Tab-separated table of C-alpha atoms and ligand atoms in Angstrom:
chain	number	residue	atom	x	y	z
A	1	MET	CA	-36.097	107.252	-31.476
A	2	THR	CA	-33.837	104.278	-31.245
A	3	ASN	CA	-34.290	101.465	-28.940
A	4	ALA	CA	-31.588	98.821	-28.128
A	5	GLN	CA	-34.240	96.007	-28.162
A	6	TYR	CA	-35.478	96.954	-31.657
A	7	PRO	CA	-32.491	98.403	-33.269
A	8	MET	CA	-33.294	100.464	-36.344
A	9	THR	CA	-31.451	100.378	-39.599
A	10	ASN	CA	-29.086	103.274	-40.084
A	11	ASP	CA	-31.456	105.996	-41.304
A	12	LYS	CA	-29.005	107.017	-44.014
A	13	MET	CA	-29.220	103.681	-45.712
A	14	ILE	CA	-29.593	104.286	-49.451
A	15	LEU	CA	-32.091	101.992	-51.061
A	16	LEU	CA	-31.170	101.049	-54.646
A	17	ASN	CA	-33.815	98.225	-54.820
A	18	PRO	CA	-36.930	98.909	-56.889
A	19	GLY	CA	-39.247	99.963	-54.063
A	20	PRO	CA	-39.975	100.554	-51.336
A	21	VAL	CA	-37.895	103.723	-51.782
A	22	ASN	CA	-36.146	106.366	-49.572
A	23	LEU	CA	-38.743	108.744	-48.443
A	24	SER	CA	-38.354	112.507	-48.486
A	25	ASP	CA	-38.747	114.180	-44.961
A	26	ARG	CA	-41.936	115.753	-46.322
A	27	VAL	CA	-43.531	112.424	-47.306
A	28	ARG	CA	-42.390	110.778	-43.972
A	29	ASN	CA	-43.857	113.642	-42.026
A	30	ALA	CA	-47.177	113.276	-43.857
A	31	LEU	CA	-47.579	109.958	-41.913
A	32	LEU	CA	-48.213	112.004	-38.814
A	33	ASN	CA	-51.337	113.622	-39.861
A	34	PRO	CA	-54.383	113.264	-37.623
A	35	ASP	CA	-56.069	109.843	-37.113
A	36	LEU	CA	-58.931	109.416	-39.318
A	37	CYS	CA	-61.976	107.155	-39.601
A	38	HIS	CA	-62.349	105.984	-43.062
A	39	ARG	CA	-66.193	106.658	-42.876
A	40	GLU	CA	-65.605	110.409	-42.078
A	41	VAL	CA	-65.744	113.235	-44.665
A	42	GLU	CA	-62.017	114.121	-43.933
A	43	PHE	CA	-61.006	110.658	-45.377
A	44	SER	CA	-63.519	111.007	-48.220
A	45	GLN	CA	-61.719	114.284	-49.301
A	46	LEU	CA	-58.228	112.789	-48.976
A	47	GLN	CA	-59.265	109.876	-51.225
A	48	SER	CA	-60.881	112.037	-53.809
A	49	ARG	CA	-57.884	114.266	-53.961
A	50	ILE	CA	-55.476	111.384	-54.636
A	51	ARG	CA	-57.809	110.034	-57.250
A	52	GLU	CA	-57.540	113.553	-59.030
A	53	GLN	CA	-53.821	113.836	-58.557
A	54	LEU	CA	-53.206	110.516	-60.106
A	55	LEU	CA	-55.169	111.365	-63.160
A	56	GLN	CA	-53.292	114.553	-63.448
A	57	VAL	CA	-49.917	112.783	-63.523
A	58	TYR	CA	-50.473	111.970	-67.043
A	59	ASP	CA	-52.918	114.920	-67.889
A	60	LEU	CA	-55.881	112.746	-67.831
A	61	GLU	CA	-57.713	115.427	-66.028
A	62	GLY	CA	-58.278	117.884	-68.929
A	63	VAL	CA	-59.357	115.517	-71.466
A	64	GLY	CA	-62.314	117.912	-71.661
A	65	VAL	CA	-64.350	118.979	-74.579
A	66	ALA	CA	-64.411	116.079	-77.123
A	67	GLN	CA	-64.283	113.320	-74.435
A	68	PRO	CA	-65.952	113.781	-71.085
A	69	ARG	CA	-63.543	114.257	-68.257
A	70	HIS	CA	-65.030	111.260	-66.519
A	71	ARG	CA	-63.780	108.901	-69.293
A	72	TRP	CA	-61.131	107.863	-66.835
A	73	ALA	CA	-60.951	106.909	-63.091
A	74	ALA	CA	-58.239	106.114	-60.676
A	75	VAL	CA	-59.267	103.375	-58.210
A	76	LEU	CA	-57.420	103.090	-55.038
A	77	LEU	CA	-56.595	99.986	-53.217
A	78	THR	CA	-54.861	98.991	-49.959
A	79	GLY	CA	-52.197	96.532	-50.999
A	80	SER	CA	-48.839	96.242	-52.932
A	81	GLY	CA	-48.395	96.544	-56.616
A	82	THR	CA	-49.476	92.922	-57.099
A	83	ALA	CA	-52.911	93.551	-55.589
A	84	ALA	CA	-53.447	96.174	-58.330
A	85	MET	CA	-52.334	93.813	-61.051
A	86	GLU	CA	-54.635	91.160	-59.794
A	87	ALA	CA	-57.558	93.549	-59.456
A	88	MET	CA	-57.074	94.881	-62.938
A	89	VAL	CA	-56.702	91.415	-64.578
A	90	SER	CA	-59.526	89.734	-62.580
A	91	THR	CA	-61.904	92.574	-63.028
A	92	LEU	CA	-61.456	93.754	-66.528
A	93	VAL	CA	-61.231	90.449	-68.525
A	94	PRO	CA	-64.804	89.219	-68.962
A	95	ARG	CA	-65.742	85.603	-68.678
A	96	ASN	CA	-66.368	85.470	-72.414
A	97	GLY	CA	-63.158	87.230	-73.150
A	98	LYS	CA	-59.674	85.862	-74.052
A	99	LEU	CA	-56.403	87.134	-72.726
A	100	LEU	CA	-52.956	87.285	-74.318
A	101	VAL	CA	-50.149	87.712	-71.747
A	102	ILE	CA	-46.719	88.834	-73.007
A	103	GLU	CA	-43.898	87.487	-70.790
A	104	ASN	CA	-40.302	88.491	-70.814
A	105	GLY	CA	-39.509	88.438	-67.101
A	106	VAL	CA	-40.991	87.706	-63.687
A	107	TYR	CA	-43.830	90.206	-63.804
A	108	GLY	CA	-45.227	89.119	-67.079
A	109	GLU	CA	-45.122	85.656	-65.821
A	110	ARG	CA	-46.908	86.860	-62.784
A	111	ILE	CA	-49.840	88.109	-64.903
A	112	SER	CA	-50.162	84.470	-66.283
A	113	LYS	CA	-50.329	83.163	-62.754
A	114	ILE	CA	-53.034	85.565	-61.915
A	115	ALA	CA	-55.005	84.633	-65.123
A	116	LYS	CA	-54.611	81.004	-64.242
A	117	ILE	CA	-55.803	81.278	-60.573
A	118	HIS	CA	-58.909	83.264	-61.700
A	119	ASP	CA	-59.699	80.637	-64.463
A	120	ILE	CA	-59.362	83.298	-67.198
A	121	ASN	CA	-59.105	82.017	-70.749
A	122	TYR	CA	-55.583	82.961	-71.672
A	123	ILE	CA	-52.589	82.177	-73.823
A	124	THR	CA	-49.037	83.385	-73.543
A	125	LEU	CA	-46.310	84.799	-75.753
A	126	SER	CA	-43.154	83.983	-73.801
A	127	HIS	CA	-39.638	85.140	-74.105
A	128	PRO	CA	-36.408	84.520	-72.356
A	129	TRP	CA	-35.939	87.097	-69.678
A	130	ASP	CA	-33.272	89.163	-71.372
A	131	ALA	CA	-35.177	89.285	-74.742
A	132	GLU	CA	-37.034	92.061	-76.240
A	133	ILE	CA	-40.628	91.420	-77.296
A	134	ASP	CA	-40.870	89.806	-80.611
A	135	ILE	CA	-43.371	91.939	-82.551
A	136	LYS	CA	-43.463	89.490	-85.575
A	137	ARG	CA	-44.271	86.626	-83.227
A	138	LEU	CA	-46.866	88.839	-81.552
A	139	ILE	CA	-48.580	89.657	-84.870
A	140	LYS	CA	-48.535	85.953	-85.882
A	141	LEU	CA	-50.002	84.864	-82.717
A	142	LEU	CA	-52.865	87.564	-82.882
A	143	ASP	CA	-53.534	86.385	-86.545
A	144	GLU	CA	-53.788	82.827	-85.272
A	145	ASN	CA	-56.029	83.718	-82.279
A	146	ALA	CA	-58.652	86.116	-83.642
A	147	ASP	CA	-60.731	85.580	-80.492
A	148	ILE	CA	-58.260	87.502	-78.245
A	149	THR	CA	-60.004	90.413	-76.648
A	150	HIS	CA	-57.446	91.622	-74.070
A	151	LEU	CA	-53.546	91.741	-74.032
A	152	ALA	CA	-51.554	92.214	-70.787
A	153	VAL	CA	-47.983	93.394	-70.812
A	154	VAL	CA	-45.475	94.919	-68.355
A	155	HIS	CA	-44.283	98.288	-69.320
A	156	HIS	CA	-41.009	98.297	-67.412
A	157	GLU	CA	-39.955	94.632	-66.768
A	158	THR	CA	-38.069	95.169	-63.504
A	159	THR	CA	-36.544	91.656	-63.743
A	160	THR	CA	-34.019	93.087	-66.178
A	161	GLY	CA	-34.665	96.830	-66.340
A	162	ARG	CA	-36.069	96.531	-69.876
A	163	LEU	CA	-38.570	99.162	-71.090
A	164	ASN	CA	-40.948	97.152	-73.168
A	165	ASN	CA	-42.058	98.775	-76.564
A	166	LEU	CA	-45.589	99.813	-75.445
A	167	VAL	CA	-45.995	102.237	-78.395
A	168	GLU	CA	-45.712	99.453	-80.905
A	169	ILE	CA	-47.633	96.899	-78.942
A	170	ALA	CA	-50.489	99.367	-78.265
A	171	ALA	CA	-50.611	100.293	-81.953
A	172	ILE	CA	-51.145	96.644	-82.977
A	173	CYS	CA	-53.797	96.370	-80.306
A	174	GLN	CA	-55.675	99.440	-81.439
A	175	GLN	CA	-55.813	98.242	-85.030
A	176	ARG	CA	-57.497	94.970	-83.841
A	177	ARG	CA	-59.644	96.535	-81.142
A	178	ILE	CA	-57.856	94.562	-78.480
A	179	GLN	CA	-58.037	96.043	-74.983
A	180	ILE	CA	-54.599	96.618	-73.400
A	181	LEU	CA	-53.783	96.151	-69.725
A	182	VAL	CA	-50.600	97.364	-68.599
A	183	ASP	CA	-48.574	96.575	-65.539
A	184	ALA	CA	-47.001	100.014	-65.069
A	185	VAL	CA	-46.031	99.335	-61.429
A	186	SER	CA	-42.318	100.415	-61.911
A	187	SER	CA	-42.748	102.971	-64.555
A	188	PHE	CA	-45.736	105.051	-63.574
A	189	GLY	CA	-44.479	108.439	-62.778
A	190	ALA	CA	-41.188	108.180	-64.535
A	191	GLU	CA	-41.707	106.892	-68.075
A	192	GLU	CA	-44.112	108.136	-70.728
A	193	LEU	CA	-47.679	106.689	-70.714
A	194	ASN	CA	-49.889	108.104	-73.345
A	195	PHE	CA	-53.148	106.718	-72.312
A	196	GLU	CA	-55.345	108.404	-75.029
A	197	ASP	CA	-52.927	108.065	-78.057
A	198	TRP	CA	-51.814	104.593	-77.370
A	199	GLY	CA	-55.463	103.413	-76.527
A	200	ILE	CA	-54.556	102.015	-73.064
A	201	THR	CA	-57.670	100.455	-71.260
A	202	ALA	CA	-56.077	100.213	-67.847
A	203	CYS	CA	-52.778	100.353	-66.003
A	204	ALA	CA	-51.842	99.101	-62.515
A	205	ALA	CA	-49.321	100.839	-60.310
A	206	THR	CA	-48.231	101.420	-56.764
A	207	ALA	CA	-47.444	104.357	-54.364
A	208	ASN	CA	-44.009	103.220	-53.332
A	209	LYS	CA	-42.032	103.112	-56.468
A	210	CYS	CA	-41.600	106.061	-58.949
A	211	LEU	CA	-44.307	108.015	-57.066
A	212	HIS	CA	-42.046	107.990	-53.870
A	213	GLY	CA	-44.888	107.276	-51.529
A	214	VAL	CA	-45.145	104.530	-48.734
A	215	PRO	CA	-45.861	100.892	-49.506
A	216	GLY	CA	-49.512	99.917	-48.717
A	217	THR	CA	-51.504	101.677	-51.372
A	218	SER	CA	-51.757	100.706	-54.942
A	219	PHE	CA	-54.159	101.702	-57.759
A	220	VAL	CA	-55.487	101.050	-61.191
A	221	ILE	CA	-56.144	103.746	-63.807
A	222	LEU	CA	-58.852	102.562	-66.087
A	223	ARG	CA	-61.178	103.651	-68.792
A	224	ARG	CA	-64.713	103.692	-67.103
A	225	ASP	CA	-66.334	101.940	-70.046
A	226	ALA	CA	-64.092	98.988	-69.437
A	227	LEU	CA	-65.609	98.154	-66.197
A	228	PRO	CA	-68.113	95.165	-66.080
A	229	SER	CA	-71.768	95.920	-65.922
A	230	ALA	CA	-73.493	96.077	-62.497
A	231	ASP	CA	-75.040	92.498	-62.921
A	232	THR	CA	-71.830	90.767	-63.506
A	233	ILE	CA	-70.658	88.476	-60.667
A	234	PRO	CA	-67.114	89.373	-59.792
A	235	ARG	CA	-64.304	86.830	-59.734
A	236	THR	CA	-63.167	88.345	-56.443
A	237	LEU	CA	-64.755	90.076	-53.531
A	238	TYR	CA	-61.811	92.075	-52.212
A	239	LEU	CA	-60.178	93.029	-55.508
A	240	ASP	CA	-63.278	93.788	-57.542
A	241	LEU	CA	-62.563	97.318	-59.121
A	242	ALA	CA	-66.149	97.834	-60.095
A	243	THR	CA	-67.142	97.973	-56.383
A	244	TYR	CA	-64.226	100.132	-55.439
A	245	CYS	CA	-64.851	102.581	-58.311
A	246	GLN	CA	-68.609	102.828	-57.597
A	247	GLN	CA	-67.973	103.537	-53.871
A	248	GLN	CA	-65.122	105.890	-54.327
A	249	ASP	CA	-67.118	107.909	-56.804
A	250	LYS	CA	-69.488	108.474	-53.827
A	251	GLY	CA	-66.734	109.264	-51.553
A	252	GLY	CA	-66.767	105.986	-49.862
A	253	THR	CA	-64.808	102.821	-49.740
A	254	PRO	CA	-65.914	99.077	-49.509
A	255	PHE	CA	-63.194	98.266	-46.914
A	256	THR	CA	-60.913	99.942	-44.547
A	257	GLN	CA	-58.080	101.758	-46.479
A	258	SER	CA	-54.528	102.237	-45.354
A	259	VAL	CA	-55.249	105.902	-44.047
A	260	GLN	CA	-51.666	106.858	-43.218
A	261	THR	CA	-50.118	105.701	-46.595
A	262	PHE	CA	-52.907	107.694	-48.296
A	263	TYR	CA	-51.549	110.803	-46.461
A	264	ALA	CA	-48.129	109.984	-47.695
A	265	LEU	CA	-49.243	109.363	-51.278
A	266	ALA	CA	-51.094	112.730	-51.400
A	267	GLU	CA	-47.993	114.462	-50.272
A	268	ALA	CA	-45.643	112.517	-52.673
A	269	LEU	CA	-47.917	113.378	-55.632
A	270	GLN	CA	-47.944	117.107	-54.517
A	271	GLU	CA	-44.191	117.106	-54.140
A	272	MET	CA	-43.778	115.575	-57.601
A	273	ALA	CA	-46.136	118.017	-59.314
A	274	GLU	CA	-44.241	120.871	-57.688
A	275	ALA	CA	-41.126	119.557	-59.074
A	276	GLY	CA	-42.311	119.352	-62.711
A	277	GLY	CA	-44.243	116.076	-62.768
A	278	TRP	CA	-43.304	112.839	-64.489
A	279	ARG	CA	-41.034	114.494	-67.194
A	280	ALA	CA	-38.937	116.091	-64.538
A	281	ARG	CA	-38.657	112.931	-62.809
A	282	HIS	CA	-37.722	111.061	-65.936
A	283	SER	CA	-34.839	113.405	-66.521
A	284	TYR	CA	-33.664	113.292	-62.963
A	285	TYR	CA	-33.677	109.379	-62.954
A	286	SER	CA	-32.060	109.442	-66.315
A	287	LYS	CA	-29.273	111.658	-65.123
A	288	LEU	CA	-28.625	109.321	-62.025
A	289	ALA	CA	-28.778	106.167	-63.983
A	290	ASN	CA	-26.183	107.448	-66.589
A	291	LEU	CA	-24.000	108.583	-63.741
A	292	VAL	CA	-24.078	105.037	-62.301
A	293	ARG	CA	-23.822	103.383	-65.757
A	294	ASP	CA	-20.835	105.422	-66.856
A	295	GLY	CA	-19.150	105.125	-63.499
A	296	LEU	CA	-19.430	101.442	-63.441
A	297	ALA	CA	-18.364	100.987	-67.100
A	298	SER	CA	-15.096	102.780	-66.232
A	299	ILE	CA	-14.301	99.963	-63.924
A	300	GLY	CA	-15.436	97.222	-66.345
A	301	ILE	CA	-18.853	96.442	-64.897
A	302	LYS	CA	-21.079	95.755	-67.919
A	303	PRO	CA	-24.827	96.196	-68.255
A	304	LEU	CA	-27.010	93.201	-68.876
A	305	LEU	CA	-29.005	94.906	-71.669
A	306	PRO	CA	-27.718	96.714	-74.803
A	307	GLU	CA	-27.543	100.534	-74.716
A	308	GLY	CA	-31.106	102.114	-75.160
A	309	SER	CA	-33.036	99.073	-73.909
A	310	SER	CA	-33.334	99.988	-70.245
A	311	SER	CA	-35.826	102.164	-68.471
A	312	VAL	CA	-34.403	105.210	-66.591
A	313	VAL	CA	-35.699	103.548	-63.389
A	314	LEU	CA	-33.530	100.543	-63.081
A	315	ASN	CA	-30.499	98.975	-64.659
A	316	ALA	CA	-29.062	95.452	-64.284
A	317	TYR	CA	-25.384	94.751	-64.358
A	318	TYR	CA	-23.170	91.689	-64.511
A	319	LEU	CA	-21.470	91.109	-61.215
A	320	PRO	CA	-17.809	92.134	-60.986
A	321	ASP	CA	-15.430	89.234	-61.493
A	322	ASN	CA	-14.651	87.084	-58.387
A	323	PHE	CA	-17.655	88.451	-56.365
A	324	SER	CA	-20.756	86.513	-55.428
A	325	TYR	CA	-23.915	88.636	-55.029
A	326	GLU	CA	-24.004	88.089	-51.304
A	327	GLU	CA	-20.402	89.241	-50.882
A	328	PHE	CA	-20.982	92.260	-53.085
A	329	HIS	CA	-24.303	93.145	-51.470
A	330	ASP	CA	-22.898	92.811	-47.829
A	331	GLN	CA	-19.767	95.083	-48.552
A	332	LEU	CA	-22.146	97.675	-50.137
A	333	LYS	CA	-24.491	97.465	-47.242
A	334	ALA	CA	-21.717	98.039	-44.778
A	335	GLN	CA	-21.351	101.290	-46.501
A	336	ASP	CA	-25.030	102.039	-46.451
A	337	PHE	CA	-26.138	101.136	-49.999
A	338	VAL	CA	-28.629	98.371	-50.578
A	339	ILE	CA	-28.488	96.847	-54.138
A	340	TYR	CA	-30.933	94.253	-55.347
A	341	SER	CA	-30.219	90.730	-56.522
A	342	GLY	CA	-31.240	89.050	-59.978
A	343	GLN	CA	-34.213	86.639	-59.892
A	344	GLY	CA	-34.362	83.046	-60.986
A	345	ASN	CA	-31.513	82.103	-63.403
A	346	LEU	CA	-30.027	85.568	-63.181
A	347	ALA	CA	-29.520	85.497	-59.414
A	348	LYS	CA	-25.983	84.191	-59.709
A	349	SER	CA	-24.838	86.615	-62.413
A	350	ILE	CA	-26.299	90.052	-62.035
A	351	PHE	CA	-27.228	92.799	-59.589
A	352	ARG	CA	-29.675	95.597	-60.079
A	353	VAL	CA	-29.549	99.245	-59.273
A	354	SER	CA	-32.685	101.357	-59.127
A	355	THR	CA	-32.459	105.212	-58.811
A	356	MET	CA	-35.995	105.758	-57.628
A	357	GLY	CA	-36.782	107.564	-54.394
A	358	ALA	CA	-35.441	110.555	-52.547
A	359	ILE	CA	-31.801	110.179	-53.264
A	360	THR	CA	-29.352	112.697	-54.646
A	361	GLN	CA	-26.701	112.931	-57.238
A	362	ASP	CA	-24.202	112.993	-54.390
A	363	ASP	CA	-25.532	109.716	-53.064
A	364	MET	CA	-24.941	108.122	-56.480
A	365	GLU	CA	-21.438	109.565	-56.926
A	366	ARG	CA	-20.597	108.148	-53.584
A	367	PHE	CA	-22.070	104.868	-54.610
A	368	VAL	CA	-19.842	104.761	-57.690
A	369	ASN	CA	-16.768	105.575	-55.456
A	370	VAL	CA	-17.537	102.854	-53.008
A	371	VAL	CA	-17.916	100.229	-55.689
A	372	LYS	CA	-14.558	101.289	-57.114
A	373	GLN	CA	-12.940	100.836	-53.611
A	374	ILE	CA	-14.618	97.500	-53.143
A	375	ILE	CA	-13.444	95.879	-56.342
B	1	PLP	C1	-42.682	95.826	-58.007
B	1	PLP	C2	-43.401	95.288	-59.124
B	1	PLP	C3	-44.684	94.669	-59.033
B	1	PLP	C4	-45.458	94.474	-57.763
B	1	PLP	O1	-44.673	94.115	-56.653
B	1	PLP	P1	-45.260	94.242	-55.116
B	1	PLP	O2	-44.190	93.514	-54.405
B	1	PLP	O3	-46.567	93.573	-55.133
B	1	PLP	O4	-45.387	95.716	-54.949
B	1	PLP	C5	-45.364	94.430	-60.145
B	1	PLP	N1	-44.787	94.603	-61.492
B	1	PLP	C6	-43.700	95.224	-61.687
B	1	PLP	C7	-43.152	95.291	-62.995
B	1	PLP	C8	-42.952	95.584	-60.417
B	1	PLP	O5	-41.681	96.170	-60.647
């Protein structure tokens, strides 16, 4: 339906920003499921189903024999990805704990802000935004601070598109029995996350990035034994994961959840499982990202990061000569493509292209051609 008073954006607009993403018809139609009360059994079943589906994305369901299946839990929240990050950090770092936050972009720095606001004892390992995490400095810092109990790191730093080396960082944490908290908001569903082997304690993510759901639902996947004991006074009422987990295990919810976006997430997860799960999504994103990278390289547009450093989800590129970001953005938008600006100091020099969401190879070929025409 269109309405002259509230003109809608062209429904063929291709979103190349890192979420919210273009929805498939299937996911969009799921929003039209029946109205539900969040205290009724139908909601309870929907919520439980999503919790199972989320664990299944990385095969956490069948952990089975040696370790009980209930070692892991997915906890669902109503809120954007930042709500999940804040819930994870504020719930899981105990008052007598000490957190090390690794920063190499906006989202790592956001974790530090969360720690500061909640009065968590923390230190940072900071890097310039375009830098890779310095493992030698990390080890030195951990050696100097033997009281560190938790480490928080962004898996895919969306600021630059860098995929941080979680394997190496996780191994260092495992050796030292440090609990690792991961911001996987822009990688969950498209990049490898080996919870068991890497010894991940928890990860925060969202419905509306690589999972192709609707904004409004986010979640934390956590090891149950990392939750604080029942007599711990939480730092936050609304974002306390212990309360959510306890009530969700019984089919309930402490507060009203965003029912319609739950429907959409259940459908998006089903759609993803049928298409081959995270591995298939990884390959598909990779194909689209390479298509864009090669196409832009052929007209002299260079990536910000060296080959092999980026996720398959998003790449950052230097702006073409003689274009401001605004000009480039507006010309692309006139042709139905929404690109994404750089943040902070990068705002004037780069643009970002994410290939998440229900977009096709044709869409991305057309994108490359439109860029060629424009410049
Ligand atoms: C998108 C994103 C977030 C959360 O952003 P919201 O706007 O709160 O959804 C957090 N971390 C990373 C790495 C992200 O890409």
